[in-house]
Short mmCIF file of C-alpha atoms and ligand atoms in Angstrom, two decimals:
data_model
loop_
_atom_site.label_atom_id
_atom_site.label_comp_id
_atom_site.label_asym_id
_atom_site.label_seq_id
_atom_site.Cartn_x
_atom_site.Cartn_y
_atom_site.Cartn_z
CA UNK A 1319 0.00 0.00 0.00
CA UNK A 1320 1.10 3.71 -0.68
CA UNK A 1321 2.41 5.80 2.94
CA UNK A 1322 2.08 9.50 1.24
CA UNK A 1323 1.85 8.09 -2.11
CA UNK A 1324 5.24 6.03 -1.61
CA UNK A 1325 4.32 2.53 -2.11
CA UNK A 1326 5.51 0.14 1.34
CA UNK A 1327 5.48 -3.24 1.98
CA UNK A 1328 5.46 -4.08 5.89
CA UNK A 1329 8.31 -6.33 5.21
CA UNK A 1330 10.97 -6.57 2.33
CA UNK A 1331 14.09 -7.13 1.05
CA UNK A 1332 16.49 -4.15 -0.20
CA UNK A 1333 18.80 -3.63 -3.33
CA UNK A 1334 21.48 -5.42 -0.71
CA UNK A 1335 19.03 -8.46 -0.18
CA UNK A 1336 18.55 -7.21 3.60
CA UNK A 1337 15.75 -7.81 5.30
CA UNK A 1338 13.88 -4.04 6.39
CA UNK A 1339 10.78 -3.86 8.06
CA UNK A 1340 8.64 -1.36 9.65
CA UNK A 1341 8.81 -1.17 12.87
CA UNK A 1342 5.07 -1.38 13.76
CA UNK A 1343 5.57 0.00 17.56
CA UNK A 1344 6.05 3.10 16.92
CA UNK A 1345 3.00 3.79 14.43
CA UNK A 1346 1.18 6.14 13.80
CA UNK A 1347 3.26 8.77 15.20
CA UNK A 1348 6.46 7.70 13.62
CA UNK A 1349 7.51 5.53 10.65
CA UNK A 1350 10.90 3.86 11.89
CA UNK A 1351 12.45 1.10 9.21
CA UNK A 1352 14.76 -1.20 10.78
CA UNK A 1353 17.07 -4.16 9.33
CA UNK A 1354 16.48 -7.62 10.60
CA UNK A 1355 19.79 -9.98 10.49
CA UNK A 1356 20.44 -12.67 13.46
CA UNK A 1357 17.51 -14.91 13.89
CA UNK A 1358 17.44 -13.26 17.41
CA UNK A 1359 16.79 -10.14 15.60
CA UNK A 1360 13.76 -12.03 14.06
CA UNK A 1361 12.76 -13.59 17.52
CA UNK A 1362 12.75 -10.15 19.08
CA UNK A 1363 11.11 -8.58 16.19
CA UNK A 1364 7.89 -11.05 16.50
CA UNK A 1365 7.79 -12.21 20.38
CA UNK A 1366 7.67 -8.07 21.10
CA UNK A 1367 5.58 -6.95 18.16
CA UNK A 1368 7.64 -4.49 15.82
CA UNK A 1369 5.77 -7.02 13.63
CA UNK A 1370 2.51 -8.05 13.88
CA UNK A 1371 -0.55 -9.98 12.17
CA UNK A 1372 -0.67 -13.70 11.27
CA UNK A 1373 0.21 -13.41 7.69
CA UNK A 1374 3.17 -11.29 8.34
CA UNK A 1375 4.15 -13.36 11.47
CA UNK A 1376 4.39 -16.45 9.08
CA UNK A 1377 6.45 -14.24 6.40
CA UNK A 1378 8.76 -12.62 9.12
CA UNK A 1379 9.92 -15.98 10.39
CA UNK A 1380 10.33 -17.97 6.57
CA UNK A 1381 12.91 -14.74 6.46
CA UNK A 1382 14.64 -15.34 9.52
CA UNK A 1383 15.53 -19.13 8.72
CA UNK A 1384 16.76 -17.49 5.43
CA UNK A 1385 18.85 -15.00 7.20
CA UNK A 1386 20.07 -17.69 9.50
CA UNK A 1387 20.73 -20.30 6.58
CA UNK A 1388 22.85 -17.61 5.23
CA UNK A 1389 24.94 -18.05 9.04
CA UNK A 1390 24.82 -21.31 9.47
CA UNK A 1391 22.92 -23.76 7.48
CA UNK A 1392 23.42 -27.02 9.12
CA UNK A 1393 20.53 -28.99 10.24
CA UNK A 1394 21.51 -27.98 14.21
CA UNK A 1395 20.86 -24.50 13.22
CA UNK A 1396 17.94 -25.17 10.82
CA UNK A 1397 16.25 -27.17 14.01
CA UNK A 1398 17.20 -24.69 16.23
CA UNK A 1399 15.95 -21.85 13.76
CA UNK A 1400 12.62 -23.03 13.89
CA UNK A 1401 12.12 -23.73 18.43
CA UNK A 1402 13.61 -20.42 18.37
CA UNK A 1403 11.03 -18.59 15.85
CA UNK A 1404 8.12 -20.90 16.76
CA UNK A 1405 8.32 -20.01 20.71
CA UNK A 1406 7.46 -16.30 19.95
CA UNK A 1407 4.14 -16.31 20.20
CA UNK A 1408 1.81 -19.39 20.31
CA UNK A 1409 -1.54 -18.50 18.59
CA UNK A 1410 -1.31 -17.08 15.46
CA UNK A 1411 -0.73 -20.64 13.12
CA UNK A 1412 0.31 -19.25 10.36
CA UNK A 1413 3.95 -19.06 12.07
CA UNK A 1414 4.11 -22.84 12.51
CA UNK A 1415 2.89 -22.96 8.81
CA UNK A 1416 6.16 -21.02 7.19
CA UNK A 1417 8.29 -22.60 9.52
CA UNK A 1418 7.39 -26.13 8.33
CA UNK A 1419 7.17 -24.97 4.91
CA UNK A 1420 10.66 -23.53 5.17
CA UNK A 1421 11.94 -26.71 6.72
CA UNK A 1422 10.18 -28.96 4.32
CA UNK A 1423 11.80 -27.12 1.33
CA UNK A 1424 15.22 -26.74 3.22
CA UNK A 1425 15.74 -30.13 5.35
CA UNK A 1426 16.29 -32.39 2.22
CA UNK A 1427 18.59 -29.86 0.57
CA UNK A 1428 22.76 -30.10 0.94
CA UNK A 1429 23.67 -27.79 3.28
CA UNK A 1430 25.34 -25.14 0.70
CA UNK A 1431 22.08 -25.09 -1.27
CA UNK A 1432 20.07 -23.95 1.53
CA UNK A 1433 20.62 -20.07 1.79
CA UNK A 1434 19.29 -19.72 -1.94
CA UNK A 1435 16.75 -21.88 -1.72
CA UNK A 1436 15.62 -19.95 1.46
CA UNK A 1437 15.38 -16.64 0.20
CA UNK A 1438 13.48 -17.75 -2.84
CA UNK A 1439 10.94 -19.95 -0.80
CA UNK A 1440 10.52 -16.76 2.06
CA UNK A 1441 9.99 -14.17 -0.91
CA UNK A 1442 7.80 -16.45 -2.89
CA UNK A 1443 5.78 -16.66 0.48
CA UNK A 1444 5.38 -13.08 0.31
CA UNK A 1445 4.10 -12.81 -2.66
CA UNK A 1446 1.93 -15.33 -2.48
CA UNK A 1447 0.56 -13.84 0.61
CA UNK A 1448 -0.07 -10.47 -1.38
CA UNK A 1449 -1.58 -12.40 -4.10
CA UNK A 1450 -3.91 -14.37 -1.49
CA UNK A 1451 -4.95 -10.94 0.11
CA UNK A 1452 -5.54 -9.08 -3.11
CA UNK A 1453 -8.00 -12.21 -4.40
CA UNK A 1454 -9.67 -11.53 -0.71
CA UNK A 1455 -10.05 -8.09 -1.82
CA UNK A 1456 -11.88 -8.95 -4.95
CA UNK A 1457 -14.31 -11.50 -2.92
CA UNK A 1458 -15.06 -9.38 0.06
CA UNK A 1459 -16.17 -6.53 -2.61
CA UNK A 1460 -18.56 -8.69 -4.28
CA UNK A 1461 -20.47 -8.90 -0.98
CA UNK A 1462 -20.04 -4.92 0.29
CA UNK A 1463 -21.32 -3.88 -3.61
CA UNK A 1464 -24.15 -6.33 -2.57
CA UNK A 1465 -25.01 -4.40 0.34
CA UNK A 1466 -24.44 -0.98 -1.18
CA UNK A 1467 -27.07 -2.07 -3.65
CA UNK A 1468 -29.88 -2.54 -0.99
CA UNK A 1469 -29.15 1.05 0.60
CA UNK A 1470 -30.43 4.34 -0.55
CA UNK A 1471 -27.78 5.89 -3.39
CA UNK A 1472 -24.86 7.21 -2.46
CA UNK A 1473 -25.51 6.09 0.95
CA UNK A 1474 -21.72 4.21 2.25
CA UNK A 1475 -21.99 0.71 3.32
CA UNK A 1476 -21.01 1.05 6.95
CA UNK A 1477 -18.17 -1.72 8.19
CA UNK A 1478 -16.62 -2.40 11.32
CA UNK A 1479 -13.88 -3.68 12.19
CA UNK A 1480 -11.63 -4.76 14.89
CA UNK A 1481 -7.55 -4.99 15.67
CA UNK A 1482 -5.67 -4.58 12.80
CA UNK A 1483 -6.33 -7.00 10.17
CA UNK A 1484 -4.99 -4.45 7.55
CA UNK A 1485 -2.22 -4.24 5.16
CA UNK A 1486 0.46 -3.94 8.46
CA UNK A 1487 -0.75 -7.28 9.80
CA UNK A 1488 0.25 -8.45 6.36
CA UNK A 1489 2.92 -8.09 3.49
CA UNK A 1490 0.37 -6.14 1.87
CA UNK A 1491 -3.39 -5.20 1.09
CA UNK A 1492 -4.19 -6.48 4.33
CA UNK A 1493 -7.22 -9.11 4.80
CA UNK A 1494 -10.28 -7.10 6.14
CA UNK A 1495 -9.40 -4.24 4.66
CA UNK A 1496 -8.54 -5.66 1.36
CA UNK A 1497 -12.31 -5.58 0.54
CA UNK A 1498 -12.39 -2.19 1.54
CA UNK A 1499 -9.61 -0.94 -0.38
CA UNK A 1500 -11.21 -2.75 -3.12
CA UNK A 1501 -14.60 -1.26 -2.95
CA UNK A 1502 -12.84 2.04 -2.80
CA UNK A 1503 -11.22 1.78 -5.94
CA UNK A 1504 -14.84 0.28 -7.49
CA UNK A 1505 -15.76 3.77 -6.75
CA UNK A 1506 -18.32 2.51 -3.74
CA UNK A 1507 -19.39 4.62 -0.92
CA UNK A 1508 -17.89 3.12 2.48
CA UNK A 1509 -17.24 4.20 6.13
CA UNK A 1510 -15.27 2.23 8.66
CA UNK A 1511 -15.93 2.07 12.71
CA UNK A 1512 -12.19 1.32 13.89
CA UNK A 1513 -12.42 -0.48 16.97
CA UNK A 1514 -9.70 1.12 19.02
CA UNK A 1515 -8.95 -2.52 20.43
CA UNK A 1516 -7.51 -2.52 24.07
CA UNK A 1517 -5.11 -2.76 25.41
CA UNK A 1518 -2.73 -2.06 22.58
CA UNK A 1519 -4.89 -0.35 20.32
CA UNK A 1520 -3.93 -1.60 16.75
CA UNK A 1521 -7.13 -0.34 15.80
CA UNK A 1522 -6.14 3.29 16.78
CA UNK A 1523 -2.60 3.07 16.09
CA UNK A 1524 -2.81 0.89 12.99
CA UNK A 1525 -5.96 0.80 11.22
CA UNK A 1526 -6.85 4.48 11.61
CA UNK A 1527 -3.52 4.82 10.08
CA UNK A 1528 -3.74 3.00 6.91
CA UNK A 1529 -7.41 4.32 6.02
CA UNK A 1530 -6.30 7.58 6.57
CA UNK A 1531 -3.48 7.46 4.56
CA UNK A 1532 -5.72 5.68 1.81
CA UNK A 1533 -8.46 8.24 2.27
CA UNK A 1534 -11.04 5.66 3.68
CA UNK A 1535 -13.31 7.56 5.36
CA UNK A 1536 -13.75 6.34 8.87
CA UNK A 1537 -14.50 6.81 12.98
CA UNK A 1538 -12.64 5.59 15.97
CA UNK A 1539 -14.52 3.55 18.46
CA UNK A 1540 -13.86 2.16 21.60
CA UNK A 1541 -14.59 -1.14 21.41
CA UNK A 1542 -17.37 -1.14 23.72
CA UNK A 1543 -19.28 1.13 21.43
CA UNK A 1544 -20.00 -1.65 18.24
CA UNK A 1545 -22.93 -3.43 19.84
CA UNK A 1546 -24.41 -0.35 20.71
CA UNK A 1547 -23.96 1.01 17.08
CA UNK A 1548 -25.15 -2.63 15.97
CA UNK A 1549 -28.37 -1.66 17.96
CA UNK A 1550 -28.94 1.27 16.26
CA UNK A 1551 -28.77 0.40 12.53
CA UNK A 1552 -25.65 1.50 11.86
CA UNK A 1553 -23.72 -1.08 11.21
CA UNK A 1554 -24.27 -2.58 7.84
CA UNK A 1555 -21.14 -5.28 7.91
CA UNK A 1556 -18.60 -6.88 10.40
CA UNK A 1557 -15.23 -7.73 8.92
CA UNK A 1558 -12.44 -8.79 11.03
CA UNK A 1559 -9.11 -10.93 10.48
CA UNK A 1560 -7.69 -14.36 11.85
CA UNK A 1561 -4.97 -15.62 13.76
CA UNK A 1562 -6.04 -18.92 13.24
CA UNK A 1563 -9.25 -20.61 11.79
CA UNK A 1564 -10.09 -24.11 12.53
CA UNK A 1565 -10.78 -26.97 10.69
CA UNK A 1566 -14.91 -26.30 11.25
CA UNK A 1567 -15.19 -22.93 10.85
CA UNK A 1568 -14.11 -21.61 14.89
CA UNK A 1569 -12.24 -18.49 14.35
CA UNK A 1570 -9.41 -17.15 16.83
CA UNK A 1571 -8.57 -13.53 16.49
CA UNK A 1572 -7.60 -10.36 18.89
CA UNK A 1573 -9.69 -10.10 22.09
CA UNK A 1574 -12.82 -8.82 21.89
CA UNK A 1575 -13.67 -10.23 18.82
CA UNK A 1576 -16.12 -12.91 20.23
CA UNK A 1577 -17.88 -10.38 21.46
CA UNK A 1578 -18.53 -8.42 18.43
CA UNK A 1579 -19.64 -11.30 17.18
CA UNK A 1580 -22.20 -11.67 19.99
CA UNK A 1581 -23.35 -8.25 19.19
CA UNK A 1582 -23.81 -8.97 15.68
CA UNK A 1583 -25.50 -12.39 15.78
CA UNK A 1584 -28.03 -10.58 18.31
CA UNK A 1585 -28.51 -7.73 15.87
CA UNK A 1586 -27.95 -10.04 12.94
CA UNK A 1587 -25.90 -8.01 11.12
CA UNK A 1588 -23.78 -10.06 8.94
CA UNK A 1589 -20.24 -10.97 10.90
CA UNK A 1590 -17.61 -11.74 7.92
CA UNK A 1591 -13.78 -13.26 8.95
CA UNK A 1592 -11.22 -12.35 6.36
CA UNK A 1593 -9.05 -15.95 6.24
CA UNK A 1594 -6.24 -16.60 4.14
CA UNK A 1595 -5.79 -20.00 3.72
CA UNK A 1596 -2.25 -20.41 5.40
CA UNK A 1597 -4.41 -19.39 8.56
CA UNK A 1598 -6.75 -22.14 8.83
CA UNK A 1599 -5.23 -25.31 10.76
CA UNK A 1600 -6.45 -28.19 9.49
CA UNK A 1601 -5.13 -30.18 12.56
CA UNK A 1602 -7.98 -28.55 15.16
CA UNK A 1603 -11.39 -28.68 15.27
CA UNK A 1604 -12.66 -27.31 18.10
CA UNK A 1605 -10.99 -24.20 19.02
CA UNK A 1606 -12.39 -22.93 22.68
CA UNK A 1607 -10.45 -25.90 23.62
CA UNK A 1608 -7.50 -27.04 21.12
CA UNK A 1609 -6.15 -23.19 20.17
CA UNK A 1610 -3.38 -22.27 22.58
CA UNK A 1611 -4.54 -18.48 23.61
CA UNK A 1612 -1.60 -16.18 24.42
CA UNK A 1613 -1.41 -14.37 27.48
CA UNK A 1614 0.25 -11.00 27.13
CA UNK A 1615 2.41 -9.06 30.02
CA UNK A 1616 -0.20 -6.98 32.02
CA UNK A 1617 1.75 -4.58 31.78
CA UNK A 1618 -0.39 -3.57 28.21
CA UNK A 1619 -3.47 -3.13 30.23
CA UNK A 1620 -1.73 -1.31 33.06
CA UNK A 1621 -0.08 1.44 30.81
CA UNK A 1622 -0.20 3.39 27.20
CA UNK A 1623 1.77 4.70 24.72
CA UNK A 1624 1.35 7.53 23.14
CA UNK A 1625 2.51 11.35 21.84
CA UNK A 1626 2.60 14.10 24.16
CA UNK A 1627 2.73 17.86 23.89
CA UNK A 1628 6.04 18.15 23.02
CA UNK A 1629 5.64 14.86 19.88
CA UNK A 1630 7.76 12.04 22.28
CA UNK A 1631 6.10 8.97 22.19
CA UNK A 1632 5.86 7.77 25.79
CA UNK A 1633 4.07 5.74 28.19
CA UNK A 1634 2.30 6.47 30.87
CA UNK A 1635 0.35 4.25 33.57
CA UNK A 1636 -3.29 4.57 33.73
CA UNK A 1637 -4.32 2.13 36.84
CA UNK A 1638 -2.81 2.56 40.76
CA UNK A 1639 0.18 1.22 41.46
CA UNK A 1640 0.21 -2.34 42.52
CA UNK A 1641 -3.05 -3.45 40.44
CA UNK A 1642 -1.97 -5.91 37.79
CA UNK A 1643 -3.14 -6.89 34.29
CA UNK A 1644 -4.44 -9.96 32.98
CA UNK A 1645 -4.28 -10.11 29.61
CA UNK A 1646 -5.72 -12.51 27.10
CA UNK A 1647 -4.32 -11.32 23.44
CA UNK A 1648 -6.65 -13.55 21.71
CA UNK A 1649 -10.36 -15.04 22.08
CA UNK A 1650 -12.14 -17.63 19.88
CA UNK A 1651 -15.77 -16.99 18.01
CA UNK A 1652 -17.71 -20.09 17.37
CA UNK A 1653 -18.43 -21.16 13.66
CA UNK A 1654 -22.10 -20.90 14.85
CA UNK A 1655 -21.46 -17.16 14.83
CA UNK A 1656 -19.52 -16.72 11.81
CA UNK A 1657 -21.64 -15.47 8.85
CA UNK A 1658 -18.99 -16.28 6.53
CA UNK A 1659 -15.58 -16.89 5.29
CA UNK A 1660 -13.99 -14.09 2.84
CA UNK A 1661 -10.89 -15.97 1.24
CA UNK A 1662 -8.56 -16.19 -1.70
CA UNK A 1663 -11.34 -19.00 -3.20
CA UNK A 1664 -14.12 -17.37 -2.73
CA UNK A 1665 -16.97 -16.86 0.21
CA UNK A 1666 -17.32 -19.84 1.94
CA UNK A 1667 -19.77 -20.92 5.08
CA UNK A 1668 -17.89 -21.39 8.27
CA UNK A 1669 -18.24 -25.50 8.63
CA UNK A 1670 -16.26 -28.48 7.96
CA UNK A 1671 -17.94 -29.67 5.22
CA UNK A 1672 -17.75 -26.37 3.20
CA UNK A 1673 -14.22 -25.70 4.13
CA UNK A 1674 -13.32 -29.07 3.43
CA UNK A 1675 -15.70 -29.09 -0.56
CA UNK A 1676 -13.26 -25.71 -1.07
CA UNK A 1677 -9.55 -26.22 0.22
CA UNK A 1678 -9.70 -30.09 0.44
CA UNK A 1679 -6.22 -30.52 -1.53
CA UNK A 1680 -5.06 -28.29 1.57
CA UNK A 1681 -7.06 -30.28 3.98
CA UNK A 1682 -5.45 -33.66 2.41
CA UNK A 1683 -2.01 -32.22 2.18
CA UNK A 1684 -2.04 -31.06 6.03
CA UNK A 1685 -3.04 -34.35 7.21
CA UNK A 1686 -0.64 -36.80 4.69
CA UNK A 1687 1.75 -34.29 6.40
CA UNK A 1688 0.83 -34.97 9.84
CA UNK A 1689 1.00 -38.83 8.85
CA UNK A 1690 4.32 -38.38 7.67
CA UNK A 1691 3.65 -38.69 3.67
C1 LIG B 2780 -4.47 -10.64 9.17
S1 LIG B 2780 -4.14 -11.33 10.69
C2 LIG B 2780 -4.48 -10.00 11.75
C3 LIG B 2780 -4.76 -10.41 13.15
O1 LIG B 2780 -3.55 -10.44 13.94
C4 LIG B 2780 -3.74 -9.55 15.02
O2 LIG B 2780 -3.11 -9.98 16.20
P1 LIG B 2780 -1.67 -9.34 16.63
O3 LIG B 2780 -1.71 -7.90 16.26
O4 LIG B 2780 -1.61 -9.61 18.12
O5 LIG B 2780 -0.64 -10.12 15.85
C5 LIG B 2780 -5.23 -9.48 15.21
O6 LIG B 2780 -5.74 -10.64 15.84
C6 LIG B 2780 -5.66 -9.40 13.78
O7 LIG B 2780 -7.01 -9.67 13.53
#
């Protein structure tokens, strides 16, 4: 996506082949670019979110076992590479996914042949990401130019959303807001409710960033505020993102999520997941019980950054000393409440048997992997 008409990339490679990224934390106040080398660089960069978002989780990571193959490319490091990457952060599966796929293409290679190899397998898994997001794009605006149809002219089709599902949680184009940049460019009238999305506001910081610098029109909510707007009409569509999407349709995402969904099913407006299919894990079903849910320091709840008078970013504590945080990054909507899937394929209902009729040769390929074929 364009960042004052210069097009970015969240992550990328430079005329040097180095790995930049942008360094997410520090958004919207600041863009900082920063170089990514040792695989602790990588570690760092994920387990403390300069990057963030499944898709570009799963990218980040197929890059560090590059960068590291580069260092050292014996299977030692190539095992060690991937406990290292894989015990950033447990929920989001599309981490686990590029690190088996890098060690799948890697493991049976010489030694000497793996550095190449890993650099073309970690870019071609960014572009196939953008690729996947972009067909999103075209799929989610079939259904908002459905909607715009039933409302008076001219009137915009009025979406919320929730974290930051958007082009920075990506490599690019985002998955919620793919549709939305897409109905933007079909010349169709839209509005956005950001959820702010405590406690660390990717909403605010991130999403609110990206439409504004795309000229999507669009309000800042707290996240208390959708069902209330849900009551009240004014909420056409809810489309969020995925950390990881079971095999029947149960949807993991940011906290909070589960209860939008709540409010929607209750006010039946239509609740749409964006899901690339790198995100779904064919290896759970039920995911209240089988997706591992990670708990963030408290310390996210406790305090909050932001810019003061004088333009420093800082942080300051909002809660009395001594009163600690508990804090649950992620929460899981059941496929019962899920409207629909938005993905690279096409819309698709959230159960087994229609996930399994569209991405069986996925489905079949994840478990002849788990069974060792
Ligand atoms: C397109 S995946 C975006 C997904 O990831 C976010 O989590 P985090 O920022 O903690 O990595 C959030 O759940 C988004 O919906």
């Amino acid at each position: 996506m364009k960042i004052d008409g210069k097009p970015f990339r969240s992550i990328w490679r430079d005329d040097a082949g180095e790995v930049r990224i942008i360094d997410q934390r520090w958004l919207p106040h600041e863009l900082r670019i920063v170089p990514l080398d040792s695989r602790e660089d990588f570690a760092t960069a994920i387990r403390d979110m300069w990057v963030r978002g499944a898709p570009l989780i799963g990218a980040t990571a197929a890059y560090g076992v590059a960068c590291q193959m580069r260092r050292d490319a014996s299977d030692a490091a190539l095992s060690e590479t991937w406990e290292i990457l894989h015990a950033t952060r447990p929920t989001a599966i599309n981490l686990r996914w590029a690190l088996d796929e890098m060690d799948r293409v890697l493991r049976p290679l010489p030694p000497g042949d793996r550095a190449a190899a890993a650099f073309r397998r970690a870019d071609e898994i960014a572009e196939e990401d953008v690729e996947i997001n972009r067909r999103i794009g075209e799929n989610g605006l079939a259904l908002i130019r459905e909607i715009a149809a039933a409302k008076p002219d001219g009137a915009p089709v009025n979406i919320l959303t929730h974290c930051n599902a958007g082009w920075p949680a990506t490599v690019d184009w985002g998955t919620a807001t793919s549709p939305i940049y897409h109905a933007m460019e079909a010349g169709i009238a839209v509005h956005v409710f950001v959820d702010e999305t405590r406690p660390r506001n990717q909403g605010a910081q991130l999403t609110a960033w990206e439409l504004n610098s795309a000229g999507v029109p669009h309000s800042l909510i707290v996240d208390n505020a959708g069902g209330h707007l849900m009551q009240h009409g004014e909420v056409d569509l809810v489309i969020v993102g995925t950390d990881r999407t079971t095999a029947r349709g149960d949807v993991c995402n940011k906290i909070g999520t589960y209860l939008k969904a709540l409010a929607a099913k209750a006010n039946d407006v239509p609740f749409y997941v964006a899901l690339p299919s790198p995100t779904i894990d064919w290896t759970v079903t039920d995911g209240l019980r089988e997706i591992p849910i990670e708990e963030r320091d408290g310390a996210e709840i406790t305090h909050v950054q932001g810019r003061d008078d004088q333009g420093r970013i800082t942080t300051v504590q909002i809660s009395p000393d001594g009163t600690e945080g508990r804090n649950p990054a992620f929460d899981v909507t059941p496929a019962e409440l899920v409207t629909g899937l938005i993905t690279e394929r096409g819309i698709c209902s959230a159960n087994a048997d229609a996930m399994a009729q569209m991405f069986g040769d996925l489905k079949n390929a994840a478990q002849d992997r788990r069974h060792g074929g």
